[in-house]
PDB file of C-alpha atoms in Angstrom:
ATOM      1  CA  UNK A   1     -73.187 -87.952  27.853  1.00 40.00           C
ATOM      2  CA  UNK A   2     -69.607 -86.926  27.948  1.00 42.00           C
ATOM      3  CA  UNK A   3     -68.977 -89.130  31.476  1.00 43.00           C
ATOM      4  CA  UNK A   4     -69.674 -92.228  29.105  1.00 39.00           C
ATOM      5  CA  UNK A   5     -68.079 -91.300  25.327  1.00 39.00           C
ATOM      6  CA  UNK A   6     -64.930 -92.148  27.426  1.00 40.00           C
ATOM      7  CA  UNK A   7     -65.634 -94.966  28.785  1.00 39.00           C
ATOM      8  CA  UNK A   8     -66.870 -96.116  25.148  1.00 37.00           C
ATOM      9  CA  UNK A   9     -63.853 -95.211  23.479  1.00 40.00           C
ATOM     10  CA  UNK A  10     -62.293 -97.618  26.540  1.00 38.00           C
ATOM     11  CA  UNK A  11     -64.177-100.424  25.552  1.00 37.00           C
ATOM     12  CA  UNK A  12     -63.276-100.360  21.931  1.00 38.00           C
ATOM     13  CA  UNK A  13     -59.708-100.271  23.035  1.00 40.00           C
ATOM     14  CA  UNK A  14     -60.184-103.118  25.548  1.00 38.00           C
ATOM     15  CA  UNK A  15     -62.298-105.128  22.779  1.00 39.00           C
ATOM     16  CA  UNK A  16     -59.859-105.086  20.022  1.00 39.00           C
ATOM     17  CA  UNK A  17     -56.974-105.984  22.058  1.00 42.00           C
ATOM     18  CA  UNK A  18     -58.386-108.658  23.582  1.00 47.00           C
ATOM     19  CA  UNK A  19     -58.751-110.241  20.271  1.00 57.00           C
ATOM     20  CA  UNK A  20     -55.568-110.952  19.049  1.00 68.00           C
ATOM     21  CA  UNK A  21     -55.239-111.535  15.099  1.00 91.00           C
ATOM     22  CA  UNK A  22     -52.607-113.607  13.522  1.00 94.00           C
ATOM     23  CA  UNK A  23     -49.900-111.096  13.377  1.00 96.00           C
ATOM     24  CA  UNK A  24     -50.194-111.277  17.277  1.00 96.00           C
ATOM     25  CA  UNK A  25     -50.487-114.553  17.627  1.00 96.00           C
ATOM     26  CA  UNK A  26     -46.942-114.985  15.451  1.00 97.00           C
ATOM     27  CA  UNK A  27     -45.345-112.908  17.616  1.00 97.00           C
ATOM     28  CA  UNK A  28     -46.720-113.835  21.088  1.00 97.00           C
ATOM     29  CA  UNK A  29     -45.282-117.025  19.958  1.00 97.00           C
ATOM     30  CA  UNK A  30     -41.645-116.208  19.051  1.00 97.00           C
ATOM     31  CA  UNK A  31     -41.674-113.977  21.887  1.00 97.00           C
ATOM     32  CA  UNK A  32     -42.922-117.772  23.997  1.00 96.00           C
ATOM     33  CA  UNK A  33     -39.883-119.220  22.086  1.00 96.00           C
ATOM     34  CA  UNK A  34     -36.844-116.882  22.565  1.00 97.00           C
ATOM     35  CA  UNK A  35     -37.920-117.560  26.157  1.00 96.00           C
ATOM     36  CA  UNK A  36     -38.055-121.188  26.315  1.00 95.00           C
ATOM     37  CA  UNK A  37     -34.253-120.424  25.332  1.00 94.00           C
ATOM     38  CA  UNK A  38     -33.573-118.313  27.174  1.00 96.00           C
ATOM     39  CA  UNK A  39     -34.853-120.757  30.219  1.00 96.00           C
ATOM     40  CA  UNK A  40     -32.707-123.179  28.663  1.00 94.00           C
ATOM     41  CA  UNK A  41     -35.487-125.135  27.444  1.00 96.00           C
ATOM     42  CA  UNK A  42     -33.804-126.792  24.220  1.00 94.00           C
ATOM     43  CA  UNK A  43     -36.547-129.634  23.446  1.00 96.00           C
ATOM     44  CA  UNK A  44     -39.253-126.665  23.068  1.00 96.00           C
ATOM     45  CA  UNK A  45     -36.821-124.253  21.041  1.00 96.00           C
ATOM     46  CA  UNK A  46     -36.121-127.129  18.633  1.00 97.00           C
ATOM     47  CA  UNK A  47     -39.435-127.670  18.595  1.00 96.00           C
ATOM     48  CA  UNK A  48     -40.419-124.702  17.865  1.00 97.00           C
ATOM     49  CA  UNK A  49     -38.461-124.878  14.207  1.00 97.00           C
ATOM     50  CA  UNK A  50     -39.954-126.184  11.190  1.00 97.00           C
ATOM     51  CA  UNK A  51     -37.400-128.908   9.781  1.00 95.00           C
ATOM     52  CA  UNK A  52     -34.855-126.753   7.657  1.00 95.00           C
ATOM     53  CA  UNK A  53     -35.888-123.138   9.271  1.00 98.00           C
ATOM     54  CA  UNK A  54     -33.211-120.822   7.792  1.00 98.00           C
ATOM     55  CA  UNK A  55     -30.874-119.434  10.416  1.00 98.00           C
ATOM     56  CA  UNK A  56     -28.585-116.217  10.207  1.00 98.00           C
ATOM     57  CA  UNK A  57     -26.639-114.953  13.183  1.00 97.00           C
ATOM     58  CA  UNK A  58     -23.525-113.376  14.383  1.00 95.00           C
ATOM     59  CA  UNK A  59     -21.354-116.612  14.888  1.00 95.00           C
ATOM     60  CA  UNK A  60     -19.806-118.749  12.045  1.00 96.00           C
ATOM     61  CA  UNK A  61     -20.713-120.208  10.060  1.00 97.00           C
ATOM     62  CA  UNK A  62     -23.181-117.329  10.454  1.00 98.00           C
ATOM     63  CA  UNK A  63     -25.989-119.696   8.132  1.00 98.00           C
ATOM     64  CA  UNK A  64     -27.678-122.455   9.259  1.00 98.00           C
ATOM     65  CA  UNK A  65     -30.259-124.307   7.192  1.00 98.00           C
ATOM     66  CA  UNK A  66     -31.327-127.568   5.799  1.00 97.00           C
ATOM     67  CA  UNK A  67     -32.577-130.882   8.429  1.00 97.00           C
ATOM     68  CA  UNK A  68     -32.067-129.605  12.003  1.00 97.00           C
ATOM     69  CA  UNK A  69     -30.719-126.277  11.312  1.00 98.00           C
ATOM     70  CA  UNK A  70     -31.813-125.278  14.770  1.00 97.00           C
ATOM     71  CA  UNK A  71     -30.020-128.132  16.212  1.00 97.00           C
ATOM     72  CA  UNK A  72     -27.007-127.817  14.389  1.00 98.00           C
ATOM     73  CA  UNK A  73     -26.598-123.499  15.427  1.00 97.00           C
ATOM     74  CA  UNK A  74     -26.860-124.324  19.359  1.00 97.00           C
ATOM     75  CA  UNK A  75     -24.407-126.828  18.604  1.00 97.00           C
ATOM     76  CA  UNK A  76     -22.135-123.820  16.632  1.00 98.00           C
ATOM     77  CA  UNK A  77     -23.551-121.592  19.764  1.00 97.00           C
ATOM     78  CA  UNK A  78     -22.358-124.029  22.242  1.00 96.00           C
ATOM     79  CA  UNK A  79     -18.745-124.136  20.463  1.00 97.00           C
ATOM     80  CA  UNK A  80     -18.488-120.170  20.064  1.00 97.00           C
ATOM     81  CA  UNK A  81     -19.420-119.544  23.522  1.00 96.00           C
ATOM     82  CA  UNK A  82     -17.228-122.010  25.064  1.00 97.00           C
ATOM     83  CA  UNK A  83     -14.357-120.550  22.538  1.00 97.00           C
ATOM     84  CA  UNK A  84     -14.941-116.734  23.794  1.00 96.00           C
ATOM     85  CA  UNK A  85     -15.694-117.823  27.277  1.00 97.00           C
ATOM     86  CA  UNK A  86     -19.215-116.434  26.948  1.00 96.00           C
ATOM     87  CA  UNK A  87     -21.755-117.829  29.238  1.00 96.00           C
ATOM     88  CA  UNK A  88     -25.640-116.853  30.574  1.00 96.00           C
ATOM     89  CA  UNK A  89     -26.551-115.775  27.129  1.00 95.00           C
ATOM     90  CA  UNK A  90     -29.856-114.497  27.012  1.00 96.00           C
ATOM     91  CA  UNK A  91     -32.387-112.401  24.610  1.00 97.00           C
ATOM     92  CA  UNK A  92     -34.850-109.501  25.163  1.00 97.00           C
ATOM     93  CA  UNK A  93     -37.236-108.718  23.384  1.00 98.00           C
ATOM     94  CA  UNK A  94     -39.230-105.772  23.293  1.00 98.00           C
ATOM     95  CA  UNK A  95     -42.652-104.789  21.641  1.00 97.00           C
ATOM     96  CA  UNK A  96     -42.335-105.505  17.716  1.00 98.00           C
ATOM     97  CA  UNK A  97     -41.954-102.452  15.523  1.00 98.00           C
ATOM     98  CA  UNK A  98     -43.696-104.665  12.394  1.00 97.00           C
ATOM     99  CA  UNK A  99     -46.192-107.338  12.682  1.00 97.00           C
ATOM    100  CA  UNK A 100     -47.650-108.759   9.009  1.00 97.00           C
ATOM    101  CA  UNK A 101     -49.671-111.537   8.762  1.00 97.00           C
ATOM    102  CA  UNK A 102     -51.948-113.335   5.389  1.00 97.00           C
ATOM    103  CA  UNK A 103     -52.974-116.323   8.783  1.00 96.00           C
ATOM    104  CA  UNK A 104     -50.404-118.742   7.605  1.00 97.00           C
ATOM    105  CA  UNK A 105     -47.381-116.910   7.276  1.00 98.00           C
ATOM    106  CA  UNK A 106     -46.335-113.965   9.495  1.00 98.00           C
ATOM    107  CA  UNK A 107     -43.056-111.587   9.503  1.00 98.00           C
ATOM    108  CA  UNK A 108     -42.210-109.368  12.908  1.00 98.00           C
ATOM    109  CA  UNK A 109     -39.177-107.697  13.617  1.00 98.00           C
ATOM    110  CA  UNK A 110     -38.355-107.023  17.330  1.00 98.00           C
ATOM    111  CA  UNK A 111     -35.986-104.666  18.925  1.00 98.00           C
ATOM    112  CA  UNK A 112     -33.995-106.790  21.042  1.00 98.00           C
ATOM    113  CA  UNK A 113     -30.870-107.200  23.793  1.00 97.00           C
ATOM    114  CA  UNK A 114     -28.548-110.111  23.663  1.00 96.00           C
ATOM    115  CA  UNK A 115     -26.641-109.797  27.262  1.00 97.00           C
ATOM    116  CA  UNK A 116     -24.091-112.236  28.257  1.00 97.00           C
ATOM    117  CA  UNK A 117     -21.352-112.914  30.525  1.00 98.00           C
ATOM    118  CA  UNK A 118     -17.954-112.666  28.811  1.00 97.00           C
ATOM    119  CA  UNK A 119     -14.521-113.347  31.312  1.00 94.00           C
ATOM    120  CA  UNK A 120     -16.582-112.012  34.045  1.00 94.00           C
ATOM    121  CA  UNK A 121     -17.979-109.399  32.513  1.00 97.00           C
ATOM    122  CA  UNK A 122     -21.529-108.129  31.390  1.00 98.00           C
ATOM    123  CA  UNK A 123     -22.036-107.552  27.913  1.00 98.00           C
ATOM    124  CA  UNK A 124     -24.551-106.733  25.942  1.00 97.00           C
ATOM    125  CA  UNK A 125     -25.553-106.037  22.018  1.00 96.00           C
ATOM    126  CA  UNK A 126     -28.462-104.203  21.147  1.00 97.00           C
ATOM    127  CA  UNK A 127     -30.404-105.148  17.507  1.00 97.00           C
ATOM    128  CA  UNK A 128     -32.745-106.859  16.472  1.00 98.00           C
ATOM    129  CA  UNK A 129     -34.608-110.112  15.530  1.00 98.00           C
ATOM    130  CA  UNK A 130     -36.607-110.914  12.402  1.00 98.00           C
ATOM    131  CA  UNK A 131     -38.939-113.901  12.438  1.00 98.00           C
ATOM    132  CA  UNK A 132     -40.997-115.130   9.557  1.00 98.00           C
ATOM    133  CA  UNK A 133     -43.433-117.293  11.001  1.00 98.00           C
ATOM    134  CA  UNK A 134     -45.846-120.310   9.635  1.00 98.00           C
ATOM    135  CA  UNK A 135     -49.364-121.790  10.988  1.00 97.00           C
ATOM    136  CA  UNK A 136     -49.148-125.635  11.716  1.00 96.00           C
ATOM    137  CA  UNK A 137     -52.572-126.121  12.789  1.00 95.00           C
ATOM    138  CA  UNK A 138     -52.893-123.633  16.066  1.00 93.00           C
ATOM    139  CA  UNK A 139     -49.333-123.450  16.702  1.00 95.00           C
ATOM    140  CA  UNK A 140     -46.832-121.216  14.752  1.00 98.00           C
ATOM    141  CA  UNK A 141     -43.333-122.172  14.074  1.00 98.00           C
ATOM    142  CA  UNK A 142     -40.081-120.794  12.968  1.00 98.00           C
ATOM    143  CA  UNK A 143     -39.829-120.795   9.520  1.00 98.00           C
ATOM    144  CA  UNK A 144     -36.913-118.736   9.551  1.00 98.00           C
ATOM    145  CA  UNK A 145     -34.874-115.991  12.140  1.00 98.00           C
ATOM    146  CA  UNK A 146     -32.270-113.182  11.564  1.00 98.00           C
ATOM    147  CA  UNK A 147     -30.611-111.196  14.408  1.00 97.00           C
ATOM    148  CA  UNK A 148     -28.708-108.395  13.637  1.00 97.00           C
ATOM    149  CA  UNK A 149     -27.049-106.028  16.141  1.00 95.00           C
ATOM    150  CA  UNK A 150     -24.204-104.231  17.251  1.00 93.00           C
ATOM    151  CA  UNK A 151     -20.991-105.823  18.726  1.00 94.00           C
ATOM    152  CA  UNK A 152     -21.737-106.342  21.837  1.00 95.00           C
ATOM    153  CA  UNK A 153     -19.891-104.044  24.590  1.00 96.00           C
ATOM    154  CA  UNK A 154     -19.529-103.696  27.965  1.00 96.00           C
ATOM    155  CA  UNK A 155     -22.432-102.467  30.477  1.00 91.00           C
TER     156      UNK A 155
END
């Protein structure tokens, strides 16, 4: 009997994970998003926004929202990097510390890494990213995103 309570206990773990609830689902897709920018993949991040998501980052005007806030920040993103000479921006994400969902609405807050280059050299800010999500049929969009973080430094 004891060869198989493990092997139970294994199977509860491997069932509930498998099914993922909306909380999961929120955050498998801003982690999907974050990607598709950081492939350079602007038509899916844009997408990705509900009309009006509200935006708050590092760079001025540091708040973006209203009709195609998300166009209108990689537009400021564009400008600021070209400004500080900043270039191969990317964001990391690691495993959410908070996941909340009610199925239409979700809020998840990820550790992240923004690394650039900066003048030829690598920098990077550690922080983190806070998404509140909303259901639009089976996809979820940005309703809004924060990142916070440290002033980026050198590696």
């Amino acid at each position: 009997m004891r060869i198989y309570a493990p092997l139970f206990g294994l199977s509860l773990v491997i069932g509930a994970s498998a099914q993922a609830g909306p909380a999961d689902q929120a955050a498998a897709a801003a982690s999907k998003i974050v990607d598709s920018f950081n492939r350079g993949n602007t038509r899916a991040f844009f997408t990705a926004h509900e009309d009006g998501a509200l935006i708050v980052d590092e760079l001025p005007p540091y708040v973006w929202r209203g009709h195609k806030s998300a166009q209108r920040w990689a537009a400021d993103y564009d400008t600021d990097a070209k400004v500080r000479r900043i270039s191969a921006g990317r964001v990391d994400l690691q495993k959410p510390i908070q996941e909340a969902s009610d199925g239409r609405s979700a809020y998840i807050v990820f550790p992240s890494t923004y690394t650039f280059m900066q003048k030829g050299k690598k920098m990077a800010g550690r922080g983190s990213m806070t998404f509140v999500m909303r259901r639009h049929g089976a996809d979820w969009k940005i309703a809004s995103w924060t990142y916070s973080g440290a002033t980026p430094s050198p590696e």
